[in-house]
XYZ file of C-alpha atoms in Angstrom:
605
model
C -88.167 -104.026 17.802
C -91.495 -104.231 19.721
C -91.741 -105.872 22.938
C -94.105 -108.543 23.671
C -95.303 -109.312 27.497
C -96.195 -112.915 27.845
C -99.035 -113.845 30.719
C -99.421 -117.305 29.994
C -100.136 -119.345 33.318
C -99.471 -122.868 31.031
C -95.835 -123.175 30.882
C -95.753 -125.239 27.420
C -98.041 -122.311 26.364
C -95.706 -119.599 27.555
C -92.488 -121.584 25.800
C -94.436 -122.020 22.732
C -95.422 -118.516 21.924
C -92.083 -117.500 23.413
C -90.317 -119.631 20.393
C -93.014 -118.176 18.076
C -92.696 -114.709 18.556
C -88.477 -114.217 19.401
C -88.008 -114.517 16.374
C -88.993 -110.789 15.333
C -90.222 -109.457 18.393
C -88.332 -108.880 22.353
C -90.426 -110.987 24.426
C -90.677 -110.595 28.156
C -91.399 -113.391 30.544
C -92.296 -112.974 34.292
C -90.724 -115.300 36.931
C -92.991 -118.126 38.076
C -93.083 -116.470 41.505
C -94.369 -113.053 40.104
C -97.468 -114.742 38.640
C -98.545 -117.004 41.867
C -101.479 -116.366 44.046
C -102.873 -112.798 44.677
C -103.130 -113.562 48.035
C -99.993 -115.636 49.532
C -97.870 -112.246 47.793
C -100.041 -109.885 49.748
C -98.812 -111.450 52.824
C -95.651 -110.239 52.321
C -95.043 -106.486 53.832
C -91.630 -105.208 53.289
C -90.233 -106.366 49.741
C -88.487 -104.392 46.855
C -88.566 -105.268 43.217
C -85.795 -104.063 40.525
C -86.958 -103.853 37.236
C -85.190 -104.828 34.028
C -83.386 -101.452 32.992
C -84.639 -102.467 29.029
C -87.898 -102.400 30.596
C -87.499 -98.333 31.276
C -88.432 -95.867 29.097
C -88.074 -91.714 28.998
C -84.541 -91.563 29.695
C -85.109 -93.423 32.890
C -82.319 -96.549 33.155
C -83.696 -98.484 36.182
C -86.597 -98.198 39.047
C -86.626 -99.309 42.348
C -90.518 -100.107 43.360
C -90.837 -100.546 47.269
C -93.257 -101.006 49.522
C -91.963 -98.409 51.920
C -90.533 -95.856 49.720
C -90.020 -93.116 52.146
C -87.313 -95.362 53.336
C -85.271 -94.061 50.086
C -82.854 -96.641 49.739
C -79.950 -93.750 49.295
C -77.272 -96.736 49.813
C -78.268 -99.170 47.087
C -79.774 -96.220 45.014
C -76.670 -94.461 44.623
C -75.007 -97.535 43.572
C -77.691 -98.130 40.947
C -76.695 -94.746 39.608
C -73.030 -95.434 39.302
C -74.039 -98.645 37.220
C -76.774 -97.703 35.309
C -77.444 -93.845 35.272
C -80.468 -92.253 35.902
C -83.092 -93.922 38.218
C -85.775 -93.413 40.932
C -88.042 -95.031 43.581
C -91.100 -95.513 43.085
C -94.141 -97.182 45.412
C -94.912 -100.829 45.309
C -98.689 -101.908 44.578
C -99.766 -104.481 47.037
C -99.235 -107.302 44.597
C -96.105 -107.808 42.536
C -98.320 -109.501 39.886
C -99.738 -105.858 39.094
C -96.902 -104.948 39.059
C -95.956 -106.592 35.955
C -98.115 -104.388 33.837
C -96.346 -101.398 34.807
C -93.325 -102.968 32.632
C -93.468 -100.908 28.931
C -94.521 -103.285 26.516
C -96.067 -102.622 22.720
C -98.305 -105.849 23.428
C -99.858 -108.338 26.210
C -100.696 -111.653 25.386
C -102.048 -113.080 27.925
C -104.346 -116.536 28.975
C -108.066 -116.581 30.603
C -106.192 -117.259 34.187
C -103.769 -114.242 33.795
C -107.307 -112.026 32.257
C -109.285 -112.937 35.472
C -106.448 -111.863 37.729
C -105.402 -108.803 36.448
C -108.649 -107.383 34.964
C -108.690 -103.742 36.621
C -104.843 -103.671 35.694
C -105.277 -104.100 32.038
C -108.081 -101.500 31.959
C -106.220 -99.067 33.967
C -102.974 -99.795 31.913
C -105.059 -99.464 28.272
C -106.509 -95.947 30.146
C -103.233 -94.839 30.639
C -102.170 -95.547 27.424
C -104.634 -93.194 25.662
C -104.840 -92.079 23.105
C -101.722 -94.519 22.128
C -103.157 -98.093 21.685
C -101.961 -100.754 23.880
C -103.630 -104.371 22.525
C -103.812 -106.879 24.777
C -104.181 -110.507 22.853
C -106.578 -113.398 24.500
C -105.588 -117.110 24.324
C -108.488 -119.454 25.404
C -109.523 -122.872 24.476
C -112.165 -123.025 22.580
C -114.865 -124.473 24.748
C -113.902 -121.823 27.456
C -115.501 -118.853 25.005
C -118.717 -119.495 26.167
C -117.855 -120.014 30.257
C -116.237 -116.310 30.434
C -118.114 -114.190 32.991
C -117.360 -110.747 31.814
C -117.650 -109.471 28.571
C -113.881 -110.380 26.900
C -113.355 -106.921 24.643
C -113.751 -104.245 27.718
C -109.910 -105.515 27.983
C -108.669 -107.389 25.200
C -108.302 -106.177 21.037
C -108.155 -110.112 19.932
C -109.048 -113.499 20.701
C -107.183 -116.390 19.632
C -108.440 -119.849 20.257
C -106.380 -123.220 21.938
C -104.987 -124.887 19.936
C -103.107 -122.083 18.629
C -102.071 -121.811 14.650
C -98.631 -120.255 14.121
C -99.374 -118.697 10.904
C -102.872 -116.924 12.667
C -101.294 -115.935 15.785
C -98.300 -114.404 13.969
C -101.008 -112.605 11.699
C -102.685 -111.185 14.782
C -99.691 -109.964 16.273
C -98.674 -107.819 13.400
C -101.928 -106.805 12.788
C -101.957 -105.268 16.268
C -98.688 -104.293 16.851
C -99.344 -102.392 13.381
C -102.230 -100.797 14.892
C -100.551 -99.737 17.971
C -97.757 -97.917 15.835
C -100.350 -96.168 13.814
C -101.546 -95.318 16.990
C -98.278 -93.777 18.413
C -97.751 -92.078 14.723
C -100.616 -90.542 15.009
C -99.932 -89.433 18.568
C -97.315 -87.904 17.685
C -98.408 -86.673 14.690
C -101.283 -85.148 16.864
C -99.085 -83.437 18.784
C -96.784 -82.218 15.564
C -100.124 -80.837 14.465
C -101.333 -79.341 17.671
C -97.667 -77.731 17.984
C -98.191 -76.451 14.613
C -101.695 -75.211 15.246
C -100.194 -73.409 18.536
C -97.353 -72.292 16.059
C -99.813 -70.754 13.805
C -101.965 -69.564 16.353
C -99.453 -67.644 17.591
C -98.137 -66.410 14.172
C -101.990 -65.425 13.800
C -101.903 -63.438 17.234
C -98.633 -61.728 15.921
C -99.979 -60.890 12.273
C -103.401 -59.720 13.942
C -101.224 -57.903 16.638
C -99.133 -56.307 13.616
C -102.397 -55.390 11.550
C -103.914 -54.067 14.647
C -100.831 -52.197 14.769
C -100.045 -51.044 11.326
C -104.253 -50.004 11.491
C -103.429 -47.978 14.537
C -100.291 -46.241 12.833
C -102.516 -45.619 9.624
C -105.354 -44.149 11.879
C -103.101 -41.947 13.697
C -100.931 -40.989 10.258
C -104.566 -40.232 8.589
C -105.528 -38.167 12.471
C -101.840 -35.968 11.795
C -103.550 -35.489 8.476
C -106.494 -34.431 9.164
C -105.632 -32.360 11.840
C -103.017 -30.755 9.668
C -103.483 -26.789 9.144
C -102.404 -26.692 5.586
C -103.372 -28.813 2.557
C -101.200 -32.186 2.066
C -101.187 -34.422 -0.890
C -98.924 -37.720 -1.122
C -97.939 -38.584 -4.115
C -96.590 -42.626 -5.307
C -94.208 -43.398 -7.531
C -96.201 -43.273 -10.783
C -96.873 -39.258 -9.623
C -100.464 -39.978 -8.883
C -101.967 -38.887 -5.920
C -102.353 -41.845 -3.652
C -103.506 -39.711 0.196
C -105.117 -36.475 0.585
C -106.498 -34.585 3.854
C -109.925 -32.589 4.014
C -107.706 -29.397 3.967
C -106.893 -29.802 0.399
C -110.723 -30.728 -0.362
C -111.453 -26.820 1.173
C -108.909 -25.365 -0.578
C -109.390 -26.430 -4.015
C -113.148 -27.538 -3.940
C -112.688 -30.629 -5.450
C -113.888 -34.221 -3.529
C -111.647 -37.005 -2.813
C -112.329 -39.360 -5.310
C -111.695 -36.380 -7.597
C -108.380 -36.205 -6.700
C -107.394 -39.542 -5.875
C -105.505 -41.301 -9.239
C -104.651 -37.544 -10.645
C -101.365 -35.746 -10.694
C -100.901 -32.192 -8.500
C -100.913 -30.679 -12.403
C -104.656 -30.566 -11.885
C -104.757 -27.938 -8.760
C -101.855 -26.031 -11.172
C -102.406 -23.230 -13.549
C -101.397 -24.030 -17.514
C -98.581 -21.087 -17.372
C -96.899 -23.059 -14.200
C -97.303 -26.114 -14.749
C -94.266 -26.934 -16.600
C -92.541 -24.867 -14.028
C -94.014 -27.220 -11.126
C -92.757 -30.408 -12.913
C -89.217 -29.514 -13.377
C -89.153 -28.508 -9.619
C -90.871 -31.935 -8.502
C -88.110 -33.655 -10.713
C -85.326 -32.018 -8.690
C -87.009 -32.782 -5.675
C -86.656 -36.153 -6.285
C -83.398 -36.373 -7.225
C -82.131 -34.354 -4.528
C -84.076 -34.182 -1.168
C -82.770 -31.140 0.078
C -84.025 -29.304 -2.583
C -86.051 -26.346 -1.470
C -89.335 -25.436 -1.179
C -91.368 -25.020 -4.347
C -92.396 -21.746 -4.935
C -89.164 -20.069 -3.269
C -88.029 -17.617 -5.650
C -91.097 -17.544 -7.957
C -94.229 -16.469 -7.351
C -96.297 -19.509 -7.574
C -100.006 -20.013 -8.027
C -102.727 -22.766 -7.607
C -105.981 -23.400 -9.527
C -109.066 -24.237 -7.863
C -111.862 -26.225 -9.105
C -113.867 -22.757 -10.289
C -110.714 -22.003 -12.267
C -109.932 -19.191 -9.819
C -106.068 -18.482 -8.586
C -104.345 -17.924 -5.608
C -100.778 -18.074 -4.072
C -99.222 -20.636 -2.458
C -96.039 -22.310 -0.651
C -95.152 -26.114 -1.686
C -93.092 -28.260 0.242
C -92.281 -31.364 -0.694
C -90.323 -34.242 1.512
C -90.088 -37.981 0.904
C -91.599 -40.840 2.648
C -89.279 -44.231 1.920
C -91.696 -47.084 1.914
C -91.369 -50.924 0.988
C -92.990 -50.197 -2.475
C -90.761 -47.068 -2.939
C -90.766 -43.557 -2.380
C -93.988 -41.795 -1.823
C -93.495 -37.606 -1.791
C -95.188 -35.503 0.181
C -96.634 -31.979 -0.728
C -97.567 -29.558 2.181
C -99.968 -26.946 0.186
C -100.425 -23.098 1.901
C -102.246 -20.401 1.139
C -100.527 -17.915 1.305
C -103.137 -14.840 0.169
C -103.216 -13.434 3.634
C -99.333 -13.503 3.555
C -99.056 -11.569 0.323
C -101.790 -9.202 1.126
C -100.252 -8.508 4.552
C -96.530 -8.070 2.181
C -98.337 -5.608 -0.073
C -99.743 -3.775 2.984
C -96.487 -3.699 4.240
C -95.266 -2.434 0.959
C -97.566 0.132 0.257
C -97.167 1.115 4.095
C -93.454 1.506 3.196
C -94.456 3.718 -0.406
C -96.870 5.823 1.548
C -94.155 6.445 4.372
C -91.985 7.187 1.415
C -94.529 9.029 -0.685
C -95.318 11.163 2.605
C -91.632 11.919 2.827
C -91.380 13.162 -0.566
C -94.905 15.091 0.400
C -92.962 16.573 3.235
C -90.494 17.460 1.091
C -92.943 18.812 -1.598
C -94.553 20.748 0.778
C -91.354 22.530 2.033
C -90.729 23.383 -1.529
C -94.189 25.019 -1.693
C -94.266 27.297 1.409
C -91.387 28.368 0.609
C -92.406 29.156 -3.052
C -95.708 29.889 -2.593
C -94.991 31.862 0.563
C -91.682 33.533 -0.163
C -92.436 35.555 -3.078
C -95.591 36.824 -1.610
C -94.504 37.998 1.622
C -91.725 39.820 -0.217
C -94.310 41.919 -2.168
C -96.248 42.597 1.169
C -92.813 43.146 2.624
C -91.673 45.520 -0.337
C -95.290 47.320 -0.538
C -95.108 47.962 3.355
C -92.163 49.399 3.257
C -93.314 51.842 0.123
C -96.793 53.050 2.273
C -94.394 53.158 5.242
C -91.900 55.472 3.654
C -93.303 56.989 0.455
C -97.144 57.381 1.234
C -96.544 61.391 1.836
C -95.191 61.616 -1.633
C -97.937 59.165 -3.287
C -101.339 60.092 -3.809
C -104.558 58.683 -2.413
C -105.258 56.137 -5.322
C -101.226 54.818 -5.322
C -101.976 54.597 -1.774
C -104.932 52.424 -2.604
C -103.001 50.393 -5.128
C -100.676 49.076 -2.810
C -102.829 48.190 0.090
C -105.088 46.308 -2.484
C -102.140 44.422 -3.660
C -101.550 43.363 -0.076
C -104.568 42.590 0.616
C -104.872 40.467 -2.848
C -101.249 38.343 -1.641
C -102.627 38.041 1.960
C -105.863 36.850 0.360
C -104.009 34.109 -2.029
C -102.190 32.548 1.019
C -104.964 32.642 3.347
C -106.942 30.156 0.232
C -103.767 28.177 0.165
C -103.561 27.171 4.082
C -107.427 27.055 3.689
C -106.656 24.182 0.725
C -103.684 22.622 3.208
C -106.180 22.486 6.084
C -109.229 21.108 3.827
C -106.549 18.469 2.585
C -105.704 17.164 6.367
C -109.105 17.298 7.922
C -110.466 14.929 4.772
C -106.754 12.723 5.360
C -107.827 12.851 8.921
C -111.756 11.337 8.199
C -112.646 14.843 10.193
C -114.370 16.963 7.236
C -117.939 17.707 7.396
C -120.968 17.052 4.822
C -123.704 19.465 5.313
C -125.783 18.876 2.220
C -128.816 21.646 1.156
C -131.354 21.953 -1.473
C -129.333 22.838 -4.122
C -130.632 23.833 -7.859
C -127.321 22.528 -9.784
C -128.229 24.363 -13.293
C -128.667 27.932 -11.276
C -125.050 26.575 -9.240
C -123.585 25.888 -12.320
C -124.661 28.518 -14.270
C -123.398 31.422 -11.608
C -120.259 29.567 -11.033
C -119.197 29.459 -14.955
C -119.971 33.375 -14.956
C -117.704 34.285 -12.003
C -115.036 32.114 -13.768
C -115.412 33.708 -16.538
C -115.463 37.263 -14.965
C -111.783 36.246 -13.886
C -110.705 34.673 -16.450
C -109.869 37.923 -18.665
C -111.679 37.567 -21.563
C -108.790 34.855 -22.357
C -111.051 31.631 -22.690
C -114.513 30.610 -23.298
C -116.660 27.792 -21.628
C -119.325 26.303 -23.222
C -121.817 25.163 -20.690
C -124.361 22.522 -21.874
C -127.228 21.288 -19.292
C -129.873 18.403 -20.745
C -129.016 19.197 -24.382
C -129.277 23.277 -24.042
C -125.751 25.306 -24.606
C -124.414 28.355 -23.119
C -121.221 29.912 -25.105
C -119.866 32.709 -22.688
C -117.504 35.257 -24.304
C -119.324 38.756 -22.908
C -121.098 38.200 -19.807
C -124.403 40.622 -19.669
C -125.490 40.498 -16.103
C -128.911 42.609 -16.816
C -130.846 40.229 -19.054
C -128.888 36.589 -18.384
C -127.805 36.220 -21.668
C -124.569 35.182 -23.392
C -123.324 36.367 -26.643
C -120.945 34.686 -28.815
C -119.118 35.692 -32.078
C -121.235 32.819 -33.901
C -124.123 32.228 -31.055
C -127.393 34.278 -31.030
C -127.885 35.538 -27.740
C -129.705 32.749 -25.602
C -132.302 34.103 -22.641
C -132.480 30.885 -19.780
C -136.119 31.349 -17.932
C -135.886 30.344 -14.181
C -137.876 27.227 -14.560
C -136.036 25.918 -17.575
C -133.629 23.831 -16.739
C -134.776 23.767 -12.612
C -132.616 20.878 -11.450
C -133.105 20.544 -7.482
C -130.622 18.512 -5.644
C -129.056 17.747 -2.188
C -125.201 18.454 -2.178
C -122.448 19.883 0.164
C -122.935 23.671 -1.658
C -118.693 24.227 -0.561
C -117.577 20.816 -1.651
C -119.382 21.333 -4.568
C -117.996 24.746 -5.770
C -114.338 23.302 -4.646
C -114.813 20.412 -7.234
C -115.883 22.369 -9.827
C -114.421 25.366 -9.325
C -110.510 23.766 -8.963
C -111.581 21.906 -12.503
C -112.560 24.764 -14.401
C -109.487 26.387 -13.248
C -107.493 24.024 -14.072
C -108.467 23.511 -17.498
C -108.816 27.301 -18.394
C -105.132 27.541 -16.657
C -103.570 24.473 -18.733
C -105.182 25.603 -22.092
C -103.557 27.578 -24.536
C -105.026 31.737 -24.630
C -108.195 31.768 -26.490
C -108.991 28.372 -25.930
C -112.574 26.309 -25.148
C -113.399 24.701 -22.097
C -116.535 22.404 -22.518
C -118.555 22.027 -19.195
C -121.698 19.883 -19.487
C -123.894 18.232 -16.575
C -126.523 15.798 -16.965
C -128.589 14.638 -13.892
C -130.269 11.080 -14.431
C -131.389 7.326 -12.515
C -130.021 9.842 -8.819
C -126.628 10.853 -10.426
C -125.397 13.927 -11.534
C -122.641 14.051 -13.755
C -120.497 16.951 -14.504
C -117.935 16.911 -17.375
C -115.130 19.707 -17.921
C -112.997 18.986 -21.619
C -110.186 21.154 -22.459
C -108.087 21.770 -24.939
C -104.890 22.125 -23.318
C -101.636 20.602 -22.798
C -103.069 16.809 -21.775
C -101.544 14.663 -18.804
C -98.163 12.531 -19.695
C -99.436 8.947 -19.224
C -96.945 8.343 -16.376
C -98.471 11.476 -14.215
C -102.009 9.954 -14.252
C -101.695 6.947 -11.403
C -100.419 9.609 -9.558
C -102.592 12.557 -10.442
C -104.749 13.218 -7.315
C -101.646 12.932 -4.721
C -101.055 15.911 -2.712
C -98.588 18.600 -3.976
C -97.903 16.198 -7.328
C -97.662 17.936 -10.784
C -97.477 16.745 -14.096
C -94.061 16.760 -16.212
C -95.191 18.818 -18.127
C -96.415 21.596 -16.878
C -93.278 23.869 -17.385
C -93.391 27.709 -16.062
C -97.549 27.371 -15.010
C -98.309 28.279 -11.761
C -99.448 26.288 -9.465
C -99.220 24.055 -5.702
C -100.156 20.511 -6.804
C -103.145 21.017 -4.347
C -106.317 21.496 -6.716
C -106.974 17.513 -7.738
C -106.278 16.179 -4.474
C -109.221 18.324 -2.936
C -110.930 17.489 -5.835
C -110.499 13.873 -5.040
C -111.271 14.248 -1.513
C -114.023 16.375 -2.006
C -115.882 13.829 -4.087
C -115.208 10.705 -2.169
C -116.900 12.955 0.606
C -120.124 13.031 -1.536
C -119.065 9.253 -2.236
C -118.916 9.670 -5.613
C -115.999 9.098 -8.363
C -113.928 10.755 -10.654
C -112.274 9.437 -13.832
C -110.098 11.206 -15.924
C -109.057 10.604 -19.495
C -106.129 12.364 -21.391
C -103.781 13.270 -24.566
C -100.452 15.259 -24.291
C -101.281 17.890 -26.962
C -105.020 17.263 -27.403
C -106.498 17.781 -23.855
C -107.849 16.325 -20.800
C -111.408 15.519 -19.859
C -112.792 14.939 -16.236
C -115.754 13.503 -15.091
C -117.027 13.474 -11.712
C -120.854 11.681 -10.956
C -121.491 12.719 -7.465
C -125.060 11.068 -6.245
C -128.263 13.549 -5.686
């Protein structure tokens, strides 16, 4: 119900509007005292006014206005208290008519007289209303409009003129007390709205504070990635690569974009990839599934198509939108070549075991035997040389000198072996004319060789067939050859080469083939020099090289399978070998069991 504050100085005025307006409205009338003279009230100096407790708003049952408030009135205000509730004392204005005002009220209606009096009140009152609306209604007789000395709507919302009409004032009233509760709704509605704007402000604050957040927890996830040594991929649900770092951009060559919306099949070989899959569906079922690539070697692709190793690990990342897996991608080429040099480091250490051994086996062989015939042939001279004539005498000394000879070449071939192991052999290369070389070296060969075999030496295109050696007139004679006279300028083929590298290579290979062919058999020697190469060539027609000997051909003290009951120390090849990586050349070798073996060495001149 609103509440309706009658200022009417006319007291059939005041009892009409009273009757008017009870009727829907609470409707508060001053006493006659309150609205006297300004002046005879502000004679009085001590005085205390209670106010109507319906007249109190904000929880606030009754107030005590006094003119000397600091007085406190604890007595009567404690009493109030116990009657009423809640209270307090406040200051009286000077006048008690002012005070009147101060009463809550939803609308004033009030006469000229009343207007005049309390003109500053109702303006301060309407101020301190704001924004609420507080209409104050005018009453005047007509022919009073025009007398009014200040303007009439600083302070009052509506005029109504004397003589009043029920049905207009009634009208009025509504119309303002309407007003006034718009008013108040949209106070309140103001401050609804201005909590809800502080509401959302603050929700703003919290969501920026969050994003600001989550941006900083992105930046520093994408920072861990970056500054991650190995490769990382994560992969979403639909297995497509969703996050990469710049690690896997090195490794594989491939940009971001590239990779971004692929699977991990793409940095995969074909053979592997079904391999990969399986292991990335296990993962996911089971967490602690282990690495990928434990147990299998397992490969990546780059963008050029070429292949290395690697280590996969793969953990999961639990997210609102599901499970996001992460693959940690290594290289792991240094790994594996550091592995293999640890294995071969492990195969040499046993390979030089088994040399060890090897070479035991040969001193003693190689050694034994001979130093018993010295031994034996010692003893004879020492003991029978009185009995034996001068030339037996001879005989036997030769011999030892023959055996003594034999082992002194074999420690010579151990030594060569560990100074070229040991990176401490020497190159002296001279002018060297390789046919002449060549040529001398096949006929002290085949001085040795018994008459047993027969090399055919061929030098740009031109062949020399040695059976009998003629030393007077340089010619060769064959069964089916005419006999062949080489001028000194023929075939001139001036080179620089190590002269006693050179005549170890060749010498060890002719050997070797005349030694490993059957009796009567041809050893083909050819040399061709061209483009700063020379390239010598020594076929036989011997016993060939079991396939499984060959990777191992050239290591020191190492013999074929099949060379039965034929002498020899497994030392020729690997000076061979050594010799020519000296000259830093190379030496391939190509071979049949049954059919023969050919070597070729290109040494560079």
């Amino acid at each position: 119900m609103s509440r309706i504050l009658l200022l009417v100085e006319q007291k059939e005025n005041r009892r009409l509007l009273s009757e008017w307006l009870a009727g829907h409205h609470e409707v508060l009338l001053p006493d006659e005292k309150e609205t006297g003279s300004r002046g005879a009230k502000e004679q009085e100096n001590n005085r205390e006014i209670l106010l109507n407790p319906q007249s109190c708003r904000n929880g606030i049952n009754w107030r005590l206005l006094s003119s000397q408030p600091e007085r406190g009135f604890p007595t009567l205000a404690a009493l109030l208290s116990t009657q009423h509730g809640q209270g307090t004392v406040l200051p009286l204005p000077l006048s008690p008519q002012s005070l009147i005002l101060n009463t809550a009220f939803d609308l004033c209606v009030l006469d000229s007289v009343a207007l005049k009096q309390f003109w500053e009140e109702v303006q301060a009152r309407k101020a301190t209303e704001l924004p609420v609306f507080l209409p104050f209604l005018l009453i005047v007789p007509r022919q009073d409009v025009g007398l009014m000395t200040r303007h009439p709507w600083k302070s009052v919302d509506e005029l109504v003129t004397i003589p009043i009409e029920k049905m207009e004032l009634q009208t009025r009233v509504k119309m303002l007390l309407r007003t006034r509760q718009l008013s108040w709704d949209l106070k309140q509605r103001n401050a609804e709205l201005k909590e809800t704007n502080e509401r959302s402000q603050q929700e703003i604050v919290k969501h920026q504070q969050a994003e600001a957040q989550l941006r900083q927890s992105e930046e520093k996830f994408r920072q861990f990635l970056e500054a991650a040594p190995d490769a990382i991929a994560i992969v979403g649900a639909s297995d497509r690569i969703v996050l990469v770092n710049t690690q896997i951009e090195k490794m594989f060559g491939y940009e971001r974009d590239e990779l971004l919306g692929n699977t991990l099949e793409m940095l995969l070989p074909d053979y592997i990839r079904r391999v990969h899959d399986r292991e990335r569906t296990d993962s996911c079922c089971e967490p602690q599934v282990p690495p990928m690539g434990v147990g299998f070697e397992l490969f990546a692709r780059r963008k050029d198509g070429t292949e290395f190793p690697v280590d996969v690990s793969l953990s999961h990342i639990e997210t609102p939108q599901g499970f996001l897996v992460t693959s940690i991608i290594r290289n792991i080429t240094v790994r594996k070549q550091a592995e293999e040099e640890i294995h071969k480091a492990l195969e040499q250490e046993r390979q030089l075991g088994e040399l060890k051994s090897r070479f035991v086996s040969m001193v003693s062989h190689e050694f034994r035997n001979p130093l018993t015939s010295i031994s034996l042939s010692a003893h004879m001279l020492e003991h029978c040389s009185n009995e034996w004539s001068q030339e037996k005498k001879s005989k036997y000394l030769l011999r030892i000198k023959d055996i003594v000879r034999n082992m002194t070449d074999l420690l010579e071939d151990v030594l060569l072996i560990g100074r070229a192991d040991a990176g401490k052999s020497e190159f002296n290369p001279v002018s060297l004319d390789l046919t002449e070389f060549c040529r001398n070296l096949v006929e002290e060969i085949q001085l040795s060789a018994s008459n047993q075999h027969e090399i055919n030496f061929v030098s740009n295109q031109t062949q020399f067939k040695l059976e009998n050696f003629n030393t007077d007139n340089y010619s060769f004679q064959g069964s089916n050859l005419e006999c062949l006279t080489v001028t000194e300028n023929e075939f001139e083929t001036i080179v620089s080469m190590d002269e006693k590298l050179l005549r170890q290579i060749l010498n060890n290979l002719l050997s070797n083939a005349i030694k490993y062919s059957p009796e009567g058999g041809i050893v083909h020697f050819g040399l061709t020099c061209q483009n700063g190469e020379a390239t010598f060539q020594i076929r036989d027609e011997g016993i060939g090289i079991p396939p499984a000997d060959l990777a191992r051909l050239f290591e020191t003290f190492h013999r074929a399978k099949n060379v039965g009951k034929i002498p020899g120390t497994g030392l020729g090849l690997a000076i061979v070998k050594r010799c020519v990586e000296i000259h830093g050349g190379k030496i391939a070798v190509d071979s049949q069991v049954g059919l023969g073996t050919t070597f070729t060495v290109t040494l560079p001149c």
